[in-house]
Short mmCIF file of C-alpha atoms and ligand atoms in Angstrom, two decimals:
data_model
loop_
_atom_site.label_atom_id
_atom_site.label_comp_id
_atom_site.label_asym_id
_atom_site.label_seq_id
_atom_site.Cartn_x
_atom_site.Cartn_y
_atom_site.Cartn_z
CA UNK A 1 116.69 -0.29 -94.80
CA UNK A 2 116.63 -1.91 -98.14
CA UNK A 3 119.11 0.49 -99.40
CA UNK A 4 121.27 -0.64 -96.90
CA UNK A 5 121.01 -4.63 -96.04
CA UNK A 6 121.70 -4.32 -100.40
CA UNK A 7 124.96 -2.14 -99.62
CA UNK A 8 125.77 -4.69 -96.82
CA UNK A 9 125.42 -7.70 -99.33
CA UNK A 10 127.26 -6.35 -101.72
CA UNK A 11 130.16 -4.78 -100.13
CA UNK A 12 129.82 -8.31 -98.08
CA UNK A 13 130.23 -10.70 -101.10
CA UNK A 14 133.49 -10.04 -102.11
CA UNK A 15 134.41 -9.57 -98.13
CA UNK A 16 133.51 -12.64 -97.15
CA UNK A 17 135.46 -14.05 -100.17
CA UNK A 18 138.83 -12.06 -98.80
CA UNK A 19 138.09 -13.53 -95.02
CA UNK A 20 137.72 -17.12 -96.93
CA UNK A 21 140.62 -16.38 -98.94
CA UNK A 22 142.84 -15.05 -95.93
CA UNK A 23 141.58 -18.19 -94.02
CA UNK A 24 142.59 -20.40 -96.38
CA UNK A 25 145.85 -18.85 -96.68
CA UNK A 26 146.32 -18.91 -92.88
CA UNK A 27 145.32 -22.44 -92.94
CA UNK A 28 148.20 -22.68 -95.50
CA UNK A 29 151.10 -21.50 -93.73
CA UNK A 30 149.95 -22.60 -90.09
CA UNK A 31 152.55 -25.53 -88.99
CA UNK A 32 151.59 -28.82 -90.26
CA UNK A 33 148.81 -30.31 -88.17
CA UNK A 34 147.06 -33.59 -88.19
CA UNK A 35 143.84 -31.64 -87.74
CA UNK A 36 142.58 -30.71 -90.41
CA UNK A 37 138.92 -29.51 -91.55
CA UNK A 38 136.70 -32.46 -92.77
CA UNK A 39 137.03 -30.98 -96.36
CA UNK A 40 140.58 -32.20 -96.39
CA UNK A 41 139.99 -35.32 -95.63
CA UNK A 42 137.92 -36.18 -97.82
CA UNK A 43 140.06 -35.56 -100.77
CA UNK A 44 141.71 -38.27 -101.49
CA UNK A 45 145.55 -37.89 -101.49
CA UNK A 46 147.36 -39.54 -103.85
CA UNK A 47 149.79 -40.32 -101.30
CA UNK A 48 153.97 -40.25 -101.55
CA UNK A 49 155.74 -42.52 -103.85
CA UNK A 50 157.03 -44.61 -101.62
CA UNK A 51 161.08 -44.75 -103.16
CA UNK A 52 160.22 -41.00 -103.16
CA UNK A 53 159.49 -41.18 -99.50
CA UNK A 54 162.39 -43.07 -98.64
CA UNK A 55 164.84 -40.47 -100.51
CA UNK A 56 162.93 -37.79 -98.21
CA UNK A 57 163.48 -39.93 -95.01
CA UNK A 58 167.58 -40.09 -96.28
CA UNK A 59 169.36 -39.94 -92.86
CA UNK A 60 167.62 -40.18 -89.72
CA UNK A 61 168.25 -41.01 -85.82
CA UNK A 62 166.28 -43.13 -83.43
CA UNK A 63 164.38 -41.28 -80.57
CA UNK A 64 165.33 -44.22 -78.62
CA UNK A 65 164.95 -45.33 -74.81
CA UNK A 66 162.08 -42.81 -74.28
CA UNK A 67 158.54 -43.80 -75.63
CA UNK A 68 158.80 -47.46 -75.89
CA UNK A 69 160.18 -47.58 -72.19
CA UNK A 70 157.48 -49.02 -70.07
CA UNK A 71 156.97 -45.37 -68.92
CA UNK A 72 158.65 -42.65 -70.51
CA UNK A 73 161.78 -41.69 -68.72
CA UNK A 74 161.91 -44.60 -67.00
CA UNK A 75 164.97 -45.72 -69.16
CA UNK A 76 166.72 -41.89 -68.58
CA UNK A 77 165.31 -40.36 -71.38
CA UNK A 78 161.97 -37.80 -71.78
CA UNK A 79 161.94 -36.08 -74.92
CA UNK A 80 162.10 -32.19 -75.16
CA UNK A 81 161.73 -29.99 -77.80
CA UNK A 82 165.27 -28.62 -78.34
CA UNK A 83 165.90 -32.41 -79.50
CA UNK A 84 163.87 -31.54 -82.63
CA UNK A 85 165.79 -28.68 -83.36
CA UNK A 86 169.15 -30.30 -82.58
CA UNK A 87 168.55 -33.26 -84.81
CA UNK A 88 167.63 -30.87 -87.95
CA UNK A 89 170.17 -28.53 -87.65
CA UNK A 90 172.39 -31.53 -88.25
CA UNK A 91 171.40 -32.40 -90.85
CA UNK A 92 168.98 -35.11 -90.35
CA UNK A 93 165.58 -35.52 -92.01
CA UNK A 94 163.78 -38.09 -89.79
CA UNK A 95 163.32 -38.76 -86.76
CA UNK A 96 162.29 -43.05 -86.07
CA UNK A 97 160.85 -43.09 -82.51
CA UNK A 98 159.78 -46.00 -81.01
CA UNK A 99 156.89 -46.59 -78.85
CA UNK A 100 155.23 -48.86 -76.50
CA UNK A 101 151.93 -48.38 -77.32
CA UNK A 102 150.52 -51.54 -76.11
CA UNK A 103 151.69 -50.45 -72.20
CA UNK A 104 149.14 -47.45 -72.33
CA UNK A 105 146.24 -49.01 -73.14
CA UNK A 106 143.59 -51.32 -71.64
CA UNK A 107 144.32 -55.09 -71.47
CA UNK A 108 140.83 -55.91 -71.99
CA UNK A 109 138.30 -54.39 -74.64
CA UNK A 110 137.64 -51.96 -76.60
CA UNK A 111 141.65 -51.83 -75.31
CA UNK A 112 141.25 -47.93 -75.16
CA UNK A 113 144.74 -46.04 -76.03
CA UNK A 114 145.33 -43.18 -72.95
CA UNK A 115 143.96 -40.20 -74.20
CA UNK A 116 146.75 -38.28 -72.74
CA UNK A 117 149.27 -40.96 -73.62
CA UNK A 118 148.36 -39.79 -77.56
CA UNK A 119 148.65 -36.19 -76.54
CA UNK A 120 152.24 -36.61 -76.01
CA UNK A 121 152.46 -38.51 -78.90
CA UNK A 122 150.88 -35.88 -80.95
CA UNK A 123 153.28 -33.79 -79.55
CA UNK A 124 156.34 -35.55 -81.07
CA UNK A 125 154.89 -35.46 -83.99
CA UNK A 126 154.06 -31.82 -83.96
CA UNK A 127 157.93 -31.10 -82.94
CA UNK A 128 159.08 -33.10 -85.88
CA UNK A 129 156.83 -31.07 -88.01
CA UNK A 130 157.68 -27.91 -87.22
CA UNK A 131 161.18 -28.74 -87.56
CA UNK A 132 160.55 -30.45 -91.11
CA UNK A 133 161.20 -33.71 -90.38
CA UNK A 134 159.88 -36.71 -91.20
CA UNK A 135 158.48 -38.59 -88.63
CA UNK A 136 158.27 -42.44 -88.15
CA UNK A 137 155.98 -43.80 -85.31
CA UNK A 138 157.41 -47.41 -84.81
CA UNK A 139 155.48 -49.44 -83.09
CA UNK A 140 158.16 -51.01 -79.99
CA UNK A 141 158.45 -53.86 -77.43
CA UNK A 142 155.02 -55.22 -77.52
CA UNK A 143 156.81 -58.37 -75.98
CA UNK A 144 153.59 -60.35 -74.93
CA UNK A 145 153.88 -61.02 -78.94
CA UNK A 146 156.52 -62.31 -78.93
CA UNK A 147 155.11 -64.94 -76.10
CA UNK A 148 151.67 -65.61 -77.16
CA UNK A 149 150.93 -63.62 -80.20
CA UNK A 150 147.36 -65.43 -80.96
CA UNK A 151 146.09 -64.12 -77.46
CA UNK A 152 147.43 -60.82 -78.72
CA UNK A 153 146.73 -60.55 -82.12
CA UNK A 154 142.95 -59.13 -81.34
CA UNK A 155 144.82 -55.75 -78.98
CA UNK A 156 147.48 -55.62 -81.12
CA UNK A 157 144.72 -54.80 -83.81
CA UNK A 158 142.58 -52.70 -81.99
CA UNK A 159 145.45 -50.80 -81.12
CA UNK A 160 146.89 -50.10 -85.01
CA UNK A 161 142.80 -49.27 -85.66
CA UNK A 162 142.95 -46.07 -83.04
CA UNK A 163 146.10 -45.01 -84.49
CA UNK A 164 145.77 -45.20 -87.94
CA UNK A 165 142.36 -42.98 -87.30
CA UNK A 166 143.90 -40.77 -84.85
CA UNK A 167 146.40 -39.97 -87.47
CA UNK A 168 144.36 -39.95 -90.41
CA UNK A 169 145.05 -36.77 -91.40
CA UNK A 170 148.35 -36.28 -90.56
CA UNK A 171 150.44 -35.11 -93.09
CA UNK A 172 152.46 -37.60 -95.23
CA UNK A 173 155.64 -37.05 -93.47
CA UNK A 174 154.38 -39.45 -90.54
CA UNK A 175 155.23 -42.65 -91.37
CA UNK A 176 154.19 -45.77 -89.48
CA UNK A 177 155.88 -49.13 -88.60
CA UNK A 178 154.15 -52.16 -87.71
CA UNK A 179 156.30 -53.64 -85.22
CA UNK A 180 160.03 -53.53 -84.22
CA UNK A 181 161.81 -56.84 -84.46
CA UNK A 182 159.46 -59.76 -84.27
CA UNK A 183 160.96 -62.63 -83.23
CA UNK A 184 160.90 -65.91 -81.08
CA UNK A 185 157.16 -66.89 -81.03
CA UNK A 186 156.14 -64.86 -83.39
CA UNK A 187 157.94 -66.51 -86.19
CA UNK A 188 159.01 -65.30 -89.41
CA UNK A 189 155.42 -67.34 -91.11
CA UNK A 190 153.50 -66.23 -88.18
CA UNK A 191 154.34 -62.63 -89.04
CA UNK A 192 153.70 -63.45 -92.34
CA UNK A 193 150.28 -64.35 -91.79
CA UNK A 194 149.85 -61.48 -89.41
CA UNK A 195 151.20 -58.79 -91.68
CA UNK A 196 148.21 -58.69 -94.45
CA UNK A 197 145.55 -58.20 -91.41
CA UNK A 198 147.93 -55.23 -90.00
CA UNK A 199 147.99 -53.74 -93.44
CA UNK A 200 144.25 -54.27 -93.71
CA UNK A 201 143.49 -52.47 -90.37
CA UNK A 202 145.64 -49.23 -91.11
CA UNK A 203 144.29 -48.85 -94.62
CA UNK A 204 140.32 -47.81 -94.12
CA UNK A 205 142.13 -44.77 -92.50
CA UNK A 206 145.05 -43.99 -94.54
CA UNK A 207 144.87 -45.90 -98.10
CA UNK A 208 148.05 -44.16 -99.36
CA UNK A 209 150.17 -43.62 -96.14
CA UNK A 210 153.51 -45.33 -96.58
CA UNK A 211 154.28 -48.02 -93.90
CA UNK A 212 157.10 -49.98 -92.54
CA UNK A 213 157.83 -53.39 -92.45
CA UNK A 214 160.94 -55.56 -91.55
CA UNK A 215 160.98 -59.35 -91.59
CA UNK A 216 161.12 -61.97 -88.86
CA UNK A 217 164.25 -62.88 -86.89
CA UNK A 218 164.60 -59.30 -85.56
CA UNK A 219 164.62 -57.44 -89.00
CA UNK A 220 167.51 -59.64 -90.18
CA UNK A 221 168.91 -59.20 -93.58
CA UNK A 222 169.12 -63.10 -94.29
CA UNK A 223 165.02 -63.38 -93.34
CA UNK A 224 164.33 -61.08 -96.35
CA UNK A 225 163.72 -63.97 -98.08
CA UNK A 226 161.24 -65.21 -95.90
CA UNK A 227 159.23 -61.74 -96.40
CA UNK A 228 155.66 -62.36 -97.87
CA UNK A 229 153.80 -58.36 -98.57
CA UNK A 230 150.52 -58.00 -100.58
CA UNK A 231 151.43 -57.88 -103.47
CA UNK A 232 149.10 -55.07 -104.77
CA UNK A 233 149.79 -52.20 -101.57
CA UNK A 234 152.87 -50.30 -103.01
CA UNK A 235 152.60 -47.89 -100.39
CA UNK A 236 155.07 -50.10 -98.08
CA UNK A 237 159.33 -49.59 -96.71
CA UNK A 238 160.69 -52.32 -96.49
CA UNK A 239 163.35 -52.54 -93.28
CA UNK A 240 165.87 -54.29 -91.65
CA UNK A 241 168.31 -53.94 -88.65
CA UNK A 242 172.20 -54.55 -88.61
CA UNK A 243 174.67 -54.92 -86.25
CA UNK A 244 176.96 -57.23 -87.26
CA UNK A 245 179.43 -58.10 -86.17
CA UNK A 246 177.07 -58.20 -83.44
CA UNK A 247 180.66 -59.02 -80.88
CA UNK A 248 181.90 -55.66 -81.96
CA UNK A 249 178.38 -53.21 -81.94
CA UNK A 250 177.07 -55.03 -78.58
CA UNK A 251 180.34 -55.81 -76.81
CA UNK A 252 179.35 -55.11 -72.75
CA UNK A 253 175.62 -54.58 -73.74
CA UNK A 254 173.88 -55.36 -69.74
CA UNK A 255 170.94 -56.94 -71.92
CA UNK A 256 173.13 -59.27 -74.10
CA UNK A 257 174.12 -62.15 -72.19
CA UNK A 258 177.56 -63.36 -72.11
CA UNK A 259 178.48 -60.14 -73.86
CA UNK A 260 180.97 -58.56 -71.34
CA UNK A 261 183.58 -61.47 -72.56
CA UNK A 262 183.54 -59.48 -76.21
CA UNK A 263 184.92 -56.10 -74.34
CA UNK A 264 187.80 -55.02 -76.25
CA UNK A 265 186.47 -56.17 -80.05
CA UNK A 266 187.40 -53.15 -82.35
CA UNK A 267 186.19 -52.60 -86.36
CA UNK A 268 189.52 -51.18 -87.75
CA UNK A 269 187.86 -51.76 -91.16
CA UNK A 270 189.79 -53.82 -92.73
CA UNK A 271 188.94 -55.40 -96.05
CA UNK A 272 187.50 -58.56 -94.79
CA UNK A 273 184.87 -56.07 -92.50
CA UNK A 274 184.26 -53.82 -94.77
CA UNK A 275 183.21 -56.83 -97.54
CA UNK A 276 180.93 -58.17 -94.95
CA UNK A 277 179.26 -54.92 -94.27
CA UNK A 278 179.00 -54.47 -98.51
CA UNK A 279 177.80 -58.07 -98.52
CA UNK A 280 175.08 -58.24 -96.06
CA UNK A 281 173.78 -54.73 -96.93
CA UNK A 282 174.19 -55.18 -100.64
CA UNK A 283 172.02 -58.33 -100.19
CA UNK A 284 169.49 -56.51 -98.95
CA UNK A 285 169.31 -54.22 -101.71
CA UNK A 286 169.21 -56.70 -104.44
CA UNK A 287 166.10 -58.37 -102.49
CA UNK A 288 164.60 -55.01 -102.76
CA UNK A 289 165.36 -54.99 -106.35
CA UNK A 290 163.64 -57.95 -107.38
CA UNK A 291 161.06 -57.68 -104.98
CA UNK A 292 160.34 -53.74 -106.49
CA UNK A 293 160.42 -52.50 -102.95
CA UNK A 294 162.37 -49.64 -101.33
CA UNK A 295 164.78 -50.51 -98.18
CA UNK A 296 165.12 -48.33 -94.69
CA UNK A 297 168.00 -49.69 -92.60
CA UNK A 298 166.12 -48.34 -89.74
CA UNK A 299 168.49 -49.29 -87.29
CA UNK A 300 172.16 -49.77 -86.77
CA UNK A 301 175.33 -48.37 -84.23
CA UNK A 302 177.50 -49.33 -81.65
CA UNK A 303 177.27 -49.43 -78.27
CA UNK A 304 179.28 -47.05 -75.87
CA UNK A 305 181.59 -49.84 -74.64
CA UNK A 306 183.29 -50.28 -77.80
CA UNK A 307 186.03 -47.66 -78.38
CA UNK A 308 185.10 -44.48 -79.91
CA UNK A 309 187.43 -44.61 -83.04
CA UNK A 310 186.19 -48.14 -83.97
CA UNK A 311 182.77 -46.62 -83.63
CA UNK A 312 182.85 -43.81 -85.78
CA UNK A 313 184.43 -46.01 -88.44
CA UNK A 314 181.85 -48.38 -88.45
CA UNK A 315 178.87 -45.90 -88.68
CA UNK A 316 180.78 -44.14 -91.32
CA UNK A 317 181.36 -47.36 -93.61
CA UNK A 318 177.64 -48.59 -92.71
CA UNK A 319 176.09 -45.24 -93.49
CA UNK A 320 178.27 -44.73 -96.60
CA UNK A 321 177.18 -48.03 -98.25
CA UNK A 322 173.58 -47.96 -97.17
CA UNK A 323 173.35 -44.80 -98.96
CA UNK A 324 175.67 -45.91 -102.05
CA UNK A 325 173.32 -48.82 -102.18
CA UNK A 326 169.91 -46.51 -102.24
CA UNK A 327 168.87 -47.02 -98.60
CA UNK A 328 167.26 -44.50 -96.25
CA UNK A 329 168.83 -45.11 -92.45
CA UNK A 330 168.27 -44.47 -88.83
CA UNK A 331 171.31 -44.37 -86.24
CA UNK A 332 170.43 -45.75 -83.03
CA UNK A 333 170.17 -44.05 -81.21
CA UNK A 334 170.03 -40.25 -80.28
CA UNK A 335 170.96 -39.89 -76.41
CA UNK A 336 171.39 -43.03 -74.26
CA UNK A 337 173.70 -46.07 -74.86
CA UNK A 338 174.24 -46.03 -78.35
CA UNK A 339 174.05 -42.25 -78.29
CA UNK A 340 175.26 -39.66 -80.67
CA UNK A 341 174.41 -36.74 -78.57
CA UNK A 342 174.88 -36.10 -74.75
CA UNK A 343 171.78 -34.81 -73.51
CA UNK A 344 173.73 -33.60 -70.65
CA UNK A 345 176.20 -30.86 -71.91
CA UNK A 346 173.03 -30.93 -74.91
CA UNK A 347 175.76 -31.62 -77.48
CA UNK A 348 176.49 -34.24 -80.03
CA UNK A 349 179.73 -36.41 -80.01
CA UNK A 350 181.65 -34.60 -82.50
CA UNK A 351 183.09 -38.33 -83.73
CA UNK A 352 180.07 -39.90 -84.06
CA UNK A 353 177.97 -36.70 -85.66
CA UNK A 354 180.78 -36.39 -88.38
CA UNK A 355 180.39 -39.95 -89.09
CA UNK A 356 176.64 -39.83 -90.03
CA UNK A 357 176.54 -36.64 -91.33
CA UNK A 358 179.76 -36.15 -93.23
CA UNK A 359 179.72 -36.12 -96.90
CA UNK A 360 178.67 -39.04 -99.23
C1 BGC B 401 166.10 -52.39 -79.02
C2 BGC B 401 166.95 -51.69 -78.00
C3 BGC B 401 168.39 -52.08 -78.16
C4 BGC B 401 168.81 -51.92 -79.59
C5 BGC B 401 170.19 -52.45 -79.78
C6 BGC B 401 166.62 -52.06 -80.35
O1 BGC B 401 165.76 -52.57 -81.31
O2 BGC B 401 164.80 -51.96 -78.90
O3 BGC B 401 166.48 -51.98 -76.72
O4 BGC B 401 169.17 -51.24 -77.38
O5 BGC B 401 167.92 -52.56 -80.46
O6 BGC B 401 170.30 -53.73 -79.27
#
């Protein structure tokens, strides 16, 4: 007996080291998960340079009309996996997909995110994963903000709380942003004031994550200015939105007022266009500069109504100088309005593809 519970340890020892070892391994090249063993966790990462991060993030497309409709699908879109693989294979190395987080959750408190409602979310981010790209969860159309962010403010916390510690350990190549676009009530200084107690509510959870933040006004380039961050978190992406000239990228948009009257407006890209695009972009750039703060032009396109050839000029010149000028970027969007690919033949618009991806 002795003779052989010794045999057992010691043939066991080094055993149990090759099962830890093979674990560990396995644990290695299993597809990037959020969950990972307590032990991970606890070490803290030192996180991604954040001008590092924005290099990695380089050209990306919007997962748009799908996750921050008030259902998913309800705007024509449900995301499936051969999206992931589609987007990749092009090229791209993010994905920025926008979510209504605040319509699957309870109005009241604790203000309880759907449990199944993060499954699918988890999903996404899964896909993305296992397709290596980076993944941006952007948090979209929480309008009551907009309306009467101090009776929101307390939701709109609790909400950021759950999933900054649902994602906790999530890998560093999910990114998130704090809120698409504020605007109208919630004022560029309102945000301001808001921003710091966001920041504060993600980082318990994820000290080094890198996050996104535009300015008031809908992300505009000329509220940079206006953009207050704490001064000390330098794990932070600074974005902005363009679509000037708005008449051109949002001519016959049904959710733009008045806009059927710009039908017809072309971007021929003459030198007059083109030095607006290099101005308003180029400012940006230079606030990021002084400010010491990388820049994501996370969104920018033109909608279908405007004629194809304009609009593959136009992403082409935007894309081209965003990237000349340092910035990571987002197309919006994949596969509705704006959309590069046509989820119904499941191919991309060769004009518009060539224009993002094409050569710097
Ligand atoms: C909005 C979309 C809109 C797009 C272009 C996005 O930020 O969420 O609804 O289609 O901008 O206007």
């Amino acid at each position: 007996m002795q003779t052989n519970s010794s045999l057992r340890l010691c043939v066991s020892a080094p055993l149990r080291y090759i099962i830890l070892l093979s674990v560990l391994l396995l644990a290695a090249c299993a597809p990037v998960s959020w969950q990972q063993p307590a032990w991970v966790s606890a070490i803290q990462r030192p996180g991604v340079d954040p001008f590092a991060q924005n290099q990695q993030l380089g050209r990306g497309i919007n997962l748009g009309n799908a996750l921050e409709a008030p259902q998913e699908g309800a705007w024509g879109v449900i995301i499936y996996e051969d999206y992931f693989t589609a987007i990749a294979a092009a090229g791209f190395q993010h994905v920025r997909v926008p979510i209504r987080w605040n319509a699957h959750a309870l109005a009241a408190p604790p203000y309880t995110i759907d449990p199944d409602f993060f499954a699918r979310i988890d999903w996404v981010v899964e896909q993305a994963a296992a397709n290596r790209l980076l993944v941006i969860l952007d948090f979209h159309h929480y309008e009551e903000m907009f309306t009467d962010h101090p009776g929101h403010k307390a939701r709109f916390l609790s909400l950021w709380k759950q999933i900054a510690e649902h994602y906790a350990d999530a890998p560093d190549s999910v990114l998130f942003e704090l809120l698409n676009e504020p605007h109208d009530g919630l004022t560029s200084s309102a945000w301001n004031e808001m921003v710091p107690d966001v920041i504060a509510t993600i980082r318990p959870s994820n000290p080094t994550r890198n996050l996104i933040v535009g300015p008031g006004n809908w992300y505009n380039v000329s509220q940079l200015y206006t953009l207050t961050l704490p001064e000390a978190d330098k794990h932070l992406i600074v974005s902005i939105h363009y679509y000037e000239p708005f008449h051109f990228t949002h001519q016959g948009a049904d959710w733009v007022d008045g806009s059927s009257a710009w039908l017809g407006t072309t971007w021929s890209g003459t030198n007059l266009e083109q030095r607006n695009v290099e101005g308003d972009l180029g400012n940006a750039a230079a606030w990021g500069k002084k400010n010491g703060r990388p820049i994501y032009l996370g969104e920018f396109g033109a909608y279908s109504r405007a004629d194809m050839d304009s609009r593959a000029r136009y992403t082409a010149f935007v894309a081209r100088t965003a990237e000349e000028l340092g910035m990571s970027w987002a197309y919006w969007e994949f596969g509705a309005s704006f959309g590069a690919y046509e989820r119904g033949t499941g191919t991309w618009r060769e004009e518009l593809l060539t224009a993002l991806v094409s050569p710097k």
